[in-house]
Tab-separated table of C-alpha atoms and ligand atoms in Angstrom:
chain	number	residue	atom	x	y	z
A	21	UNK	CA	114.328	114.124	67.317
A	22	UNK	CA	117.625	112.398	67.168
A	23	UNK	CA	117.357	108.842	65.790
A	24	UNK	CA	119.766	106.502	67.380
A	25	UNK	CA	120.735	102.881	66.307
A	26	UNK	CA	119.625	99.891	68.332
A	27	UNK	CA	122.073	99.151	70.922
A	28	UNK	CA	120.760	97.042	73.820
A	29	UNK	CA	123.182	97.035	76.572
A	30	UNK	CA	122.935	93.968	78.662
A	31	UNK	CA	124.272	93.351	82.229
A	32	UNK	CA	125.530	90.066	82.896
A	33	UNK	CA	126.576	89.844	86.440
A	34	UNK	CA	128.130	86.452	86.715
A	35	UNK	CA	130.464	84.826	84.113
A	36	UNK	CA	128.990	81.453	84.822
A	37	UNK	CA	126.206	80.089	87.147
A	38	UNK	CA	126.957	78.876	90.511
A	39	UNK	CA	125.449	75.567	91.819
A	40	UNK	CA	125.485	74.299	95.259
A	41	UNK	CA	124.594	70.611	95.134
A	42	UNK	CA	123.688	70.438	98.681
A	43	UNK	CA	120.864	72.875	99.229
A	44	UNK	CA	119.980	73.249	95.540
A	45	UNK	CA	121.300	76.612	95.265
A	46	UNK	CA	121.574	77.879	91.840
A	47	UNK	CA	122.423	81.335	90.355
A	48	UNK	CA	121.646	81.469	86.720
A	49	UNK	CA	122.266	84.967	85.582
A	50	UNK	CA	119.372	86.761	83.977
A	51	UNK	CA	119.989	89.713	81.606
A	52	UNK	CA	118.390	92.948	82.708
A	53	UNK	CA	117.766	94.943	79.515
A	54	UNK	CA	118.962	98.502	79.700
A	55	UNK	CA	117.273	100.309	76.875
A	56	UNK	CA	119.522	102.858	75.014
A	57	UNK	CA	117.066	105.618	75.218
A	58	UNK	CA	116.647	105.542	79.018
A	59	UNK	CA	118.564	107.736	81.472
A	60	UNK	CA	120.996	106.089	83.939
A	61	UNK	CA	119.710	102.852	86.076
A	62	UNK	CA	119.602	103.772	89.707
A	63	UNK	CA	119.245	100.386	91.391
A	64	UNK	CA	122.656	98.833	92.144
A	65	UNK	CA	122.310	95.424	90.531
A	66	UNK	CA	125.572	94.389	91.970
A	67	UNK	CA	124.119	94.249	95.267
A	68	UNK	CA	121.158	92.119	94.333
A	69	UNK	CA	121.945	90.499	90.875
A	70	UNK	CA	118.993	89.015	89.149
A	71	UNK	CA	118.931	85.306	88.674
A	72	UNK	CA	116.444	83.116	87.055
A	73	UNK	CA	115.676	81.495	90.427
A	74	UNK	CA	115.444	84.766	92.387
A	75	UNK	CA	113.131	86.188	89.646
A	76	UNK	CA	110.958	83.071	89.685
A	77	UNK	CA	110.669	83.310	93.496
A	78	UNK	CA	109.934	86.995	93.321
A	79	UNK	CA	107.064	86.328	90.806
A	80	UNK	CA	105.615	83.650	93.152
A	81	UNK	CA	105.769	86.238	95.972
A	82	UNK	CA	104.205	88.913	93.892
A	83	UNK	CA	101.103	86.737	93.239
A	84	UNK	CA	101.070	85.284	96.805
A	85	UNK	CA	98.016	85.970	98.961
A	86	UNK	CA	99.832	84.737	101.986
A	87	UNK	CA	101.651	88.024	102.122
A	88	UNK	CA	98.451	89.449	103.724
A	89	UNK	CA	96.468	88.894	106.811
A	90	UNK	CA	93.536	87.198	105.258
A	91	UNK	CA	95.728	85.235	102.777
A	92	UNK	CA	93.766	86.628	99.818
A	93	UNK	CA	95.374	90.058	98.891
A	94	UNK	CA	98.593	89.670	96.811
A	95	UNK	CA	100.608	92.411	95.367
A	96	UNK	CA	99.013	91.541	91.919
A	97	UNK	CA	95.546	92.277	93.543
A	98	UNK	CA	96.144	96.042	93.162
A	99	UNK	CA	98.851	95.709	90.373
A	100	UNK	CA	97.260	94.070	87.441
A	101	UNK	CA	99.621	93.409	84.365
A	102	UNK	CA	97.091	94.318	81.688
A	103	UNK	CA	96.852	97.749	83.142
A	104	UNK	CA	100.508	98.213	83.501
A	105	UNK	CA	100.183	96.798	87.033
A	106	UNK	CA	97.791	99.423	88.368
A	107	UNK	CA	94.440	98.653	90.126
A	108	UNK	CA	91.988	98.733	87.296
A	109	UNK	CA	88.705	100.338	87.817
A	110	UNK	CA	89.570	101.797	91.229
A	111	UNK	CA	90.347	105.572	91.988
A	112	UNK	CA	91.547	104.645	95.352
A	113	UNK	CA	92.646	101.086	95.833
A	114	UNK	CA	91.225	98.827	98.449
A	115	UNK	CA	92.849	95.848	100.337
A	116	UNK	CA	92.144	93.373	103.001
A	117	UNK	CA	88.656	93.354	104.631
A	118	UNK	CA	87.546	95.945	102.007
A	119	UNK	CA	89.599	98.750	103.628
A	120	UNK	CA	89.921	101.665	101.257
A	121	UNK	CA	93.260	103.291	100.707
A	122	UNK	CA	93.777	106.906	100.076
A	123	UNK	CA	95.727	106.855	96.787
A	124	UNK	CA	95.451	105.587	93.142
A	125	UNK	CA	97.738	102.484	92.718
A	126	UNK	CA	100.855	103.373	90.627
A	127	UNK	CA	102.040	101.183	87.697
A	128	UNK	CA	105.144	99.024	88.331
A	129	UNK	CA	107.390	99.452	85.363
A	130	UNK	CA	111.014	100.496	85.060
A	131	UNK	CA	111.264	100.693	88.954
A	132	UNK	CA	115.230	100.164	88.646
A	133	UNK	CA	115.287	103.681	87.266
A	134	UNK	CA	113.665	105.294	90.291
A	135	UNK	CA	115.342	106.342	93.471
A	136	UNK	CA	112.186	107.169	95.500
A	137	UNK	CA	108.755	105.373	95.391
A	138	UNK	CA	105.152	106.155	96.240
A	139	UNK	CA	103.367	109.418	95.167
A	140	UNK	CA	105.085	111.444	97.946
A	141	UNK	CA	108.512	109.455	97.937
A	142	UNK	CA	107.759	107.922	101.304
A	143	UNK	CA	110.002	104.798	100.346
A	144	UNK	CA	113.552	105.600	99.487
A	145	UNK	CA	114.644	102.055	98.335
A	146	UNK	CA	112.953	99.381	96.124
A	147	UNK	CA	113.892	96.612	98.409
A	148	UNK	CA	111.932	98.412	101.370
A	149	UNK	CA	108.817	99.494	99.569
A	150	UNK	CA	106.964	96.232	99.920
A	151	UNK	CA	107.020	96.720	103.590
A	152	UNK	CA	104.564	99.496	103.407
A	153	UNK	CA	101.780	97.593	101.595
A	154	UNK	CA	102.369	94.461	103.542
A	155	UNK	CA	102.019	96.190	106.951
A	156	UNK	CA	99.405	98.743	106.015
A	157	UNK	CA	96.142	98.040	107.662
A	158	UNK	CA	94.304	99.261	104.684
A	159	UNK	CA	96.281	97.157	102.111
A	160	UNK	CA	97.632	93.765	103.177
A	161	UNK	CA	97.324	94.288	106.915
A	162	UNK	CA	100.054	91.677	107.963
A	163	UNK	CA	103.162	91.731	110.067
A	164	UNK	CA	106.479	90.489	108.452
A	165	UNK	CA	107.105	87.844	111.011
A	166	UNK	CA	103.686	86.099	110.229
A	167	UNK	CA	104.465	86.232	106.490
A	168	UNK	CA	107.841	84.643	107.041
A	169	UNK	CA	106.348	82.001	109.173
A	170	UNK	CA	103.573	81.097	106.640
A	171	UNK	CA	106.387	80.937	103.974
A	172	UNK	CA	108.531	78.766	106.239
A	173	UNK	CA	105.753	76.145	106.602
A	174	UNK	CA	105.352	75.884	102.905
A	175	UNK	CA	107.510	73.269	101.187
A	176	UNK	CA	107.414	74.826	97.860
A	177	UNK	CA	108.918	78.027	99.358
A	178	UNK	CA	111.587	76.040	101.188
A	179	UNK	CA	112.684	74.874	97.959
A	180	UNK	CA	112.401	78.156	96.089
A	181	UNK	CA	114.432	79.993	98.680
A	182	UNK	CA	116.967	77.180	98.742
A	183	UNK	CA	117.469	77.579	94.954
A	184	UNK	CA	117.579	81.398	94.897
A	185	UNK	CA	119.787	82.336	97.826
A	186	UNK	CA	123.210	81.135	98.849
A	187	UNK	CA	122.196	80.969	102.572
A	188	UNK	CA	118.859	79.433	101.507
A	189	UNK	CA	117.195	81.206	104.357
A	190	UNK	CA	113.468	82.106	104.430
A	191	UNK	CA	113.666	85.621	105.946
A	192	UNK	CA	112.537	89.028	105.057
A	193	UNK	CA	115.741	90.218	103.447
A	194	UNK	CA	115.638	87.348	101.019
A	195	UNK	CA	111.896	87.923	100.369
A	196	UNK	CA	112.430	91.574	99.638
A	197	UNK	CA	115.378	90.843	97.445
A	198	UNK	CA	113.555	88.338	95.327
A	199	UNK	CA	110.435	90.783	94.910
A	200	UNK	CA	113.074	93.489	93.606
A	201	UNK	CA	114.607	91.031	91.197
A	202	UNK	CA	111.082	90.445	89.851
A	203	UNK	CA	110.429	94.025	89.718
A	204	UNK	CA	113.855	95.044	88.156
A	205	UNK	CA	113.068	92.802	85.250
A	206	UNK	CA	109.826	94.691	84.476
A	207	UNK	CA	111.167	96.974	81.916
A	208	UNK	CA	108.798	98.560	79.583
A	209	UNK	CA	110.693	100.007	76.714
A	210	UNK	CA	109.037	98.625	73.422
A	211	UNK	CA	106.308	101.075	72.673
A	212	UNK	CA	105.728	102.399	69.269
A	213	UNK	CA	107.438	105.694	70.438
A	214	UNK	CA	110.634	103.749	71.675
A	215	UNK	CA	110.790	101.978	68.355
A	216	UNK	CA	110.489	105.151	66.487
A	217	UNK	CA	113.143	106.880	68.722
A	218	UNK	CA	115.569	103.912	68.448
A	219	UNK	CA	115.016	103.756	64.699
A	220	UNK	CA	113.814	100.118	64.980
A	221	UNK	CA	111.684	98.250	62.506
A	222	UNK	CA	111.213	101.359	60.401
A	223	UNK	CA	108.655	102.414	62.881
A	224	UNK	CA	107.274	105.887	61.898
A	225	UNK	CA	104.863	108.233	63.877
A	226	UNK	CA	101.828	109.690	62.002
A	227	UNK	CA	101.451	113.401	61.312
A	228	UNK	CA	99.168	113.924	64.317
A	229	UNK	CA	101.357	111.864	66.636
A	230	UNK	CA	104.395	113.872	65.542
A	231	UNK	CA	102.518	117.176	66.094
A	232	UNK	CA	101.464	115.748	69.480
A	233	UNK	CA	105.256	114.965	70.284
A	234	UNK	CA	106.200	118.462	69.490
A	235	UNK	CA	103.405	119.993	71.495
A	236	UNK	CA	104.268	117.688	74.335
A	237	UNK	CA	107.964	118.974	74.236
A	238	UNK	CA	106.844	122.448	74.359
A	239	UNK	CA	104.217	122.150	77.126
A	240	UNK	CA	104.809	119.090	79.278
A	241	UNK	CA	108.344	117.816	79.030
A	242	UNK	CA	109.689	120.267	81.494
A	243	UNK	CA	108.263	118.029	84.250
A	244	UNK	CA	107.396	114.826	82.292
A	245	UNK	CA	111.112	114.645	81.059
A	246	UNK	CA	113.335	112.159	79.333
A	247	UNK	CA	112.245	109.052	77.922
A	248	UNK	CA	110.942	107.861	81.307
A	249	UNK	CA	108.542	110.810	81.176
A	250	UNK	CA	109.327	112.082	84.716
A	251	UNK	CA	112.089	114.337	86.080
A	252	UNK	CA	111.645	112.430	89.481
A	253	UNK	CA	110.834	115.782	91.235
A	254	UNK	CA	107.796	116.627	93.517
A	255	UNK	CA	105.487	119.186	92.238
A	256	UNK	CA	102.105	120.897	92.835
A	257	UNK	CA	100.263	121.040	89.378
A	258	UNK	CA	97.385	122.891	90.703
A	259	UNK	CA	94.747	120.070	91.405
A	260	UNK	CA	92.116	121.276	93.748
A	261	UNK	CA	92.415	119.776	97.232
A	262	UNK	CA	89.974	116.906	97.877
A	263	UNK	CA	88.403	117.873	101.090
A	264	UNK	CA	87.506	114.148	102.024
A	265	UNK	CA	91.125	113.114	101.830
A	266	UNK	CA	93.072	116.301	102.396
A	267	UNK	CA	96.172	114.531	101.047
A	268	UNK	CA	98.952	116.995	101.594
A	269	UNK	CA	101.369	114.744	99.595
A	270	UNK	CA	105.193	115.192	100.266
A	271	UNK	CA	104.400	117.401	103.187
A	272	UNK	CA	103.311	114.560	105.093
A	273	UNK	CA	106.865	113.318	105.175
A	274	UNK	CA	108.816	116.261	106.614
A	275	UNK	CA	106.060	118.944	107.356
A	276	UNK	CA	108.007	121.301	105.143
A	277	UNK	CA	105.428	124.043	104.048
A	278	UNK	CA	107.185	124.266	100.833
A	279	UNK	CA	106.065	120.590	100.000
A	280	UNK	CA	102.284	121.201	100.560
A	281	UNK	CA	100.325	119.279	97.985
A	282	UNK	CA	103.359	118.233	96.069
A	283	UNK	CA	103.268	114.705	94.364
A	284	UNK	CA	105.893	112.934	92.311
A	285	UNK	CA	105.688	113.673	88.692
A	286	UNK	CA	104.443	110.443	87.402
A	287	UNK	CA	105.944	108.589	84.374
A	288	UNK	CA	103.523	108.634	81.365
A	289	UNK	CA	104.405	105.155	79.894
A	290	UNK	CA	101.280	103.013	79.304
A	291	UNK	CA	99.253	105.909	80.315
A	292	UNK	CA	96.430	104.750	77.986
A	293	UNK	CA	95.750	101.862	80.222
A	294	UNK	CA	96.634	103.117	83.715
A	295	UNK	CA	93.354	105.320	84.189
A	296	UNK	CA	91.931	106.827	86.388
A	297	UNK	CA	94.659	109.597	86.741
A	298	UNK	CA	96.216	111.575	89.425
A	299	UNK	CA	97.233	110.541	92.886
A	300	UNK	CA	93.526	110.132	93.831
A	301	UNK	CA	92.373	108.938	90.511
A	302	UNK	CA	90.007	111.802	89.993
A	303	UNK	CA	90.046	111.901	86.166
A	304	UNK	CA	88.839	108.915	84.235
A	305	UNK	CA	90.062	110.057	80.693
A	306	UNK	CA	93.092	111.681	79.219
A	307	UNK	CA	90.677	114.236	77.695
A	308	UNK	CA	89.670	115.256	81.204
A	309	UNK	CA	93.373	115.616	82.272
A	310	UNK	CA	94.207	117.845	79.244
A	311	UNK	CA	91.062	119.938	79.865
A	312	UNK	CA	92.159	120.292	83.480
A	313	UNK	CA	95.645	121.523	82.407
A	314	UNK	CA	93.956	123.916	79.796
A	315	UNK	CA	91.092	125.264	82.034
A	316	UNK	CA	93.469	126.090	84.836
A	317	UNK	CA	94.435	124.781	88.097
A	318	UNK	CA	93.289	125.912	91.657
A	319	UNK	CA	95.648	128.334	93.274
A	320	UNK	CA	96.327	126.419	96.501
A	321	UNK	CA	99.177	128.595	97.490
A	322	UNK	CA	101.991	126.331	96.183
A	323	UNK	CA	101.278	125.763	92.593
A	324	UNK	CA	104.458	125.211	90.435
A	325	UNK	CA	105.512	128.647	89.366
A	326	UNK	CA	106.231	127.374	85.800
A	327	UNK	CA	102.371	126.787	85.420
A	328	UNK	CA	101.648	130.674	85.964
A	329	UNK	CA	100.052	132.272	82.877
A	330	UNK	CA	100.227	135.857	81.740
A	331	UNK	CA	96.493	136.415	82.837
A	332	UNK	CA	97.516	135.438	86.398
A	333	UNK	CA	95.902	131.929	86.494
A	334	UNK	CA	97.746	128.661	86.597
A	335	UNK	CA	97.601	126.108	83.785
A	336	UNK	CA	98.696	125.402	80.189
A	337	UNK	CA	96.664	126.954	77.419
A	338	UNK	CA	96.061	124.191	74.746
A	339	UNK	CA	93.874	124.477	71.648
A	340	UNK	CA	91.576	121.572	70.756
A	341	UNK	CA	93.943	120.319	68.192
A	342	UNK	CA	96.887	120.452	70.544
A	343	UNK	CA	94.840	118.563	73.041
A	344	UNK	CA	93.919	115.939	70.551
A	345	UNK	CA	97.546	115.559	69.163
A	346	UNK	CA	99.043	115.212	72.596
A	347	UNK	CA	96.660	112.402	73.403
A	348	UNK	CA	97.541	110.704	70.028
A	349	UNK	CA	101.184	110.965	71.075
A	350	UNK	CA	100.562	109.665	74.552
A	351	UNK	CA	98.846	106.673	73.015
A	352	UNK	CA	102.228	105.810	71.315
A	353	UNK	CA	103.665	105.048	74.762
A	354	UNK	CA	101.682	101.941	75.129
A	355	UNK	CA	103.873	98.942	75.181
A	356	UNK	CA	101.797	95.873	74.387
A	357	UNK	CA	104.741	93.551	74.556
A	358	UNK	CA	105.209	94.554	78.261
A	359	UNK	CA	101.407	94.274	79.072
A	360	UNK	CA	101.259	90.844	77.548
A	361	UNK	CA	104.654	89.407	78.473
A	362	UNK	CA	104.296	86.027	79.955
A	363	UNK	CA	107.304	86.321	82.033
A	364	UNK	CA	105.291	88.691	84.377
A	365	UNK	CA	102.066	86.848	84.246
A	366	UNK	CA	100.821	84.656	86.846
A	367	UNK	CA	100.120	81.641	84.878
B	430	HEC	C1	95.771	97.386	98.361
B	430	HEC	C2	96.430	97.620	97.270
B	430	HEC	C3	97.852	97.437	97.158
B	430	HEC	C4	98.530	96.309	97.404
B	430	HEC	C5	97.890	94.905	97.940
B	430	HEC	C6	100.072	96.585	97.017
B	430	HEC	N1	100.002	97.842	96.498
B	430	HEC	FE1	101.768	98.705	95.706
B	430	HEC	N2	100.767	100.481	95.629
B	430	HEC	C7	99.436	100.702	95.924
B	430	HEC	C8	99.232	102.108	95.966
B	430	HEC	C9	97.801	102.719	96.326
B	430	HEC	C10	100.414	102.631	95.697
B	430	HEC	C11	100.727	104.282	95.787
B	430	HEC	C12	100.844	104.426	97.410
B	430	HEC	C13	101.210	105.813	97.719
B	430	HEC	O1	101.762	106.619	96.895
B	430	HEC	O2	100.970	106.130	98.926
B	430	HEC	C14	101.405	101.688	95.442
B	430	HEC	C15	102.820	101.902	95.214
B	430	HEC	C16	103.762	100.794	94.898
B	430	HEC	C17	104.924	101.083	94.374
B	430	HEC	C18	105.656	102.413	94.019
B	430	HEC	C19	105.756	102.743	92.636
B	430	HEC	C20	106.252	103.985	92.323
B	430	HEC	O3	106.228	104.423	91.107
B	430	HEC	O4	106.804	104.703	93.144
B	430	HEC	C21	105.632	99.904	94.312
B	430	HEC	C22	107.035	99.524	93.836
B	430	HEC	C23	104.522	98.722	94.695
B	430	HEC	N3	103.344	99.521	95.076
B	430	HEC	C24	104.832	97.491	94.925
B	430	HEC	C25	104.003	96.553	95.452
B	430	HEC	C26	104.319	95.361	96.118
B	430	HEC	C27	105.747	94.652	95.816
B	430	HEC	C28	103.203	94.829	96.754
B	430	HEC	C29	103.088	93.484	97.431
B	430	HEC	C30	104.132	93.239	98.462
B	430	HEC	C31	102.222	95.928	96.687
B	430	HEC	N4	102.719	96.889	95.957
B	430	HEC	C32	101.018	95.580	97.216
B	430	HEC	C33	98.545	99.671	96.098
B	430	HEC	C34	98.742	98.381	96.658
B	431	HEC	C1	104.830	121.631	86.412
B	431	HEC	C2	105.173	120.300	86.216
B	431	HEC	C3	104.046	119.599	85.154
B	431	HEC	C4	103.769	119.930	83.985
B	431	HEC	C5	104.337	121.083	83.076
B	431	HEC	C6	102.940	119.046	83.425
B	431	HEC	N1	102.576	117.958	84.324
B	431	HEC	FE1	101.545	116.415	84.211
B	431	HEC	N2	101.708	116.001	86.150
B	431	HEC	C7	102.535	116.594	87.076
B	431	HEC	C8	102.451	116.251	88.452
B	431	HEC	C9	103.118	116.720	89.619
B	431	HEC	C10	101.339	115.141	88.467
B	431	HEC	C11	100.757	114.342	89.550
B	431	HEC	C12	99.826	115.237	90.331
B	431	HEC	C13	99.051	114.572	91.325
B	431	HEC	O1	98.431	113.422	91.204
B	431	HEC	O2	98.861	115.244	92.366
B	431	HEC	C14	101.044	115.118	86.943
B	431	HEC	C15	100.052	114.133	86.434
B	431	HEC	C16	99.773	113.918	85.044
B	431	HEC	C17	98.919	112.804	84.614
B	431	HEC	C18	98.373	111.784	85.325
B	431	HEC	C19	99.275	110.553	85.358
B	431	HEC	C20	98.963	109.479	86.252
B	431	HEC	O3	99.671	108.428	86.223
B	431	HEC	O4	97.948	109.491	86.928
B	431	HEC	C21	98.916	113.104	83.222
B	431	HEC	C22	98.272	112.117	82.286
B	431	HEC	C23	99.673	114.236	82.878
B	431	HEC	N3	100.230	114.810	84.169
B	431	HEC	C24	99.953	114.758	81.577
B	431	HEC	C25	100.517	115.957	81.448
B	431	HEC	C26	100.514	116.584	80.058
B	431	HEC	C27	99.935	116.021	78.803
B	431	HEC	C28	101.180	117.773	80.260
B	431	HEC	C29	101.349	118.929	79.269
B	431	HEC	C30	100.131	119.297	78.607
B	431	HEC	C31	101.536	117.895	81.578
B	431	HEC	N4	101.174	116.807	82.358
B	431	HEC	C32	102.376	118.947	82.137
B	431	HEC	C33	103.437	117.748	86.847
B	431	HEC	C34	103.364	118.472	85.526
């Protein structure tokens, strides 16, 4: 593996902060860390530069129950920091009035590097993604105009929107921009693996972790590619179809038969803490995931051709040591700094 020296590029969007004395508007630029080992950023930060005030507003909104119909379900209810912002202990997440959704909550990290969101890519811009959970009957069950009215009646939010946006308006555009500013700051790039790759602090991988990295590159990196561990494509990895849910994945969007049971290749960062796994949370351990790949997927008619083995079954043949080493490697992707970073915590 090529070792690279530390070079953290920073994006400073304003040369100085702007202050509007009348409505309290302040634009104190915040640095978005662009890790050197990451592929190109996708979010256009020029259209929605991150400021201290916008970030703080976005954080308040992320932890705000008022975004839901019963004032109790915030984004953070399903996206808990200690578990890389997933819904801990839930195969399928549940929202207002106990309604159970039909997918496993995804982590929120490195969102600025994605062009499409959700397991099937149903959201094509980070700024619009929150509309889906807010208005979903099973998640937050609310309508946008109600959310905006609740925020308008709150003196705290009048002040926060005034500080964060030049026009100071409490409207859905500004609310969504603030949420994106918060999420764009949520960069997870300081795992043991990252420090090893960037040659920082003399961090080394153990022998089994190095073997795992090599085995991962041979068997997994064609899909879980780059240092984001996803190539952003939609694939069918041979999971049997859950008859209760019959989730057709990306097919639901365009009804293209070619998309049947395809789901976005997920990033594997912080995978140690984001269990249960897969779009419906069917596996609770990494051992179970690796045994699924090894024992072979179900031929549901559209399995990724790269998984076809010589014996005609679909899967990835792995010895016990290969499985064990890959898990040891995957555990080096846990970024404790991110999971405990106070900037993203509620209190
Ligand atoms: C009731 C649980 C629940 C709530 C509340 C919720 N989410 Fe989610 N979130 C999910 C689930 C489940 C998914 C995956 C959905 C899918 O693929 O259909 C998801 C996906 C996402 C994604 C896409 C991640 C990716 O990698 O593509 C983002 C971003 C996100 N949520 C942000 C938010 C924000 C912001 C809020 C608050 C406005 C919120 N969520 C509220 C459960 C929830
Ligand atoms: C052909 C592409 C492909 C290959 C090769 C592949 N995966 Fe996956 N992987 C996927 C897809 C697609 C999903 C999501 C499937 C779903 O939920 O429907 C996934 C899901 C996972 C998950 C669950 C992630 C989560 O957030 O729930 C883990 C863990 C995983 N893969 C590890 C591996 C490992 C380890 C290897 C190598 C042994 C591997 N994968 C090889 C495409 C692939």
